[in-house]
C-alpha angles and dihedrals in degrees: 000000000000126000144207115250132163091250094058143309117273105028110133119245113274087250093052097048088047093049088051094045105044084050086062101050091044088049084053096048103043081050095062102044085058091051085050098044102048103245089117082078100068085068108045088062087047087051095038098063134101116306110181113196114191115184118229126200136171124250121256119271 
């Protein structure tokens, strides 16, 4: 929801703003401290097995 305020229409309210934009420092953060930590590795290995891809078609009218 957007408000009216004397700097311009459609600016979010201070706290809102604060509380956006300390979740994305805490997402970065706690990223990082995954990829340093190593428990990125847990899903490569989830990503890097076996994916088997069979194509399927209709038959001819």
């Amino acid at each position: 929801m957007t408000s009216i305020t004397a700097k311009g229409i459609g600016r979010p309210p201070p706290r809102r703003r604060f509380a956006g934009l300390a979740g994305v420092i805490i997402f970065h953060v706690v990223l990082i401290y995954a990829l340093a930590t190593g428990l990125a590795q847990g899903v490569v290995k989830v990503i890097q097995q076996k994916v088997e891809v069979s194509v399927i078609s209709e038959p001819p009218p």
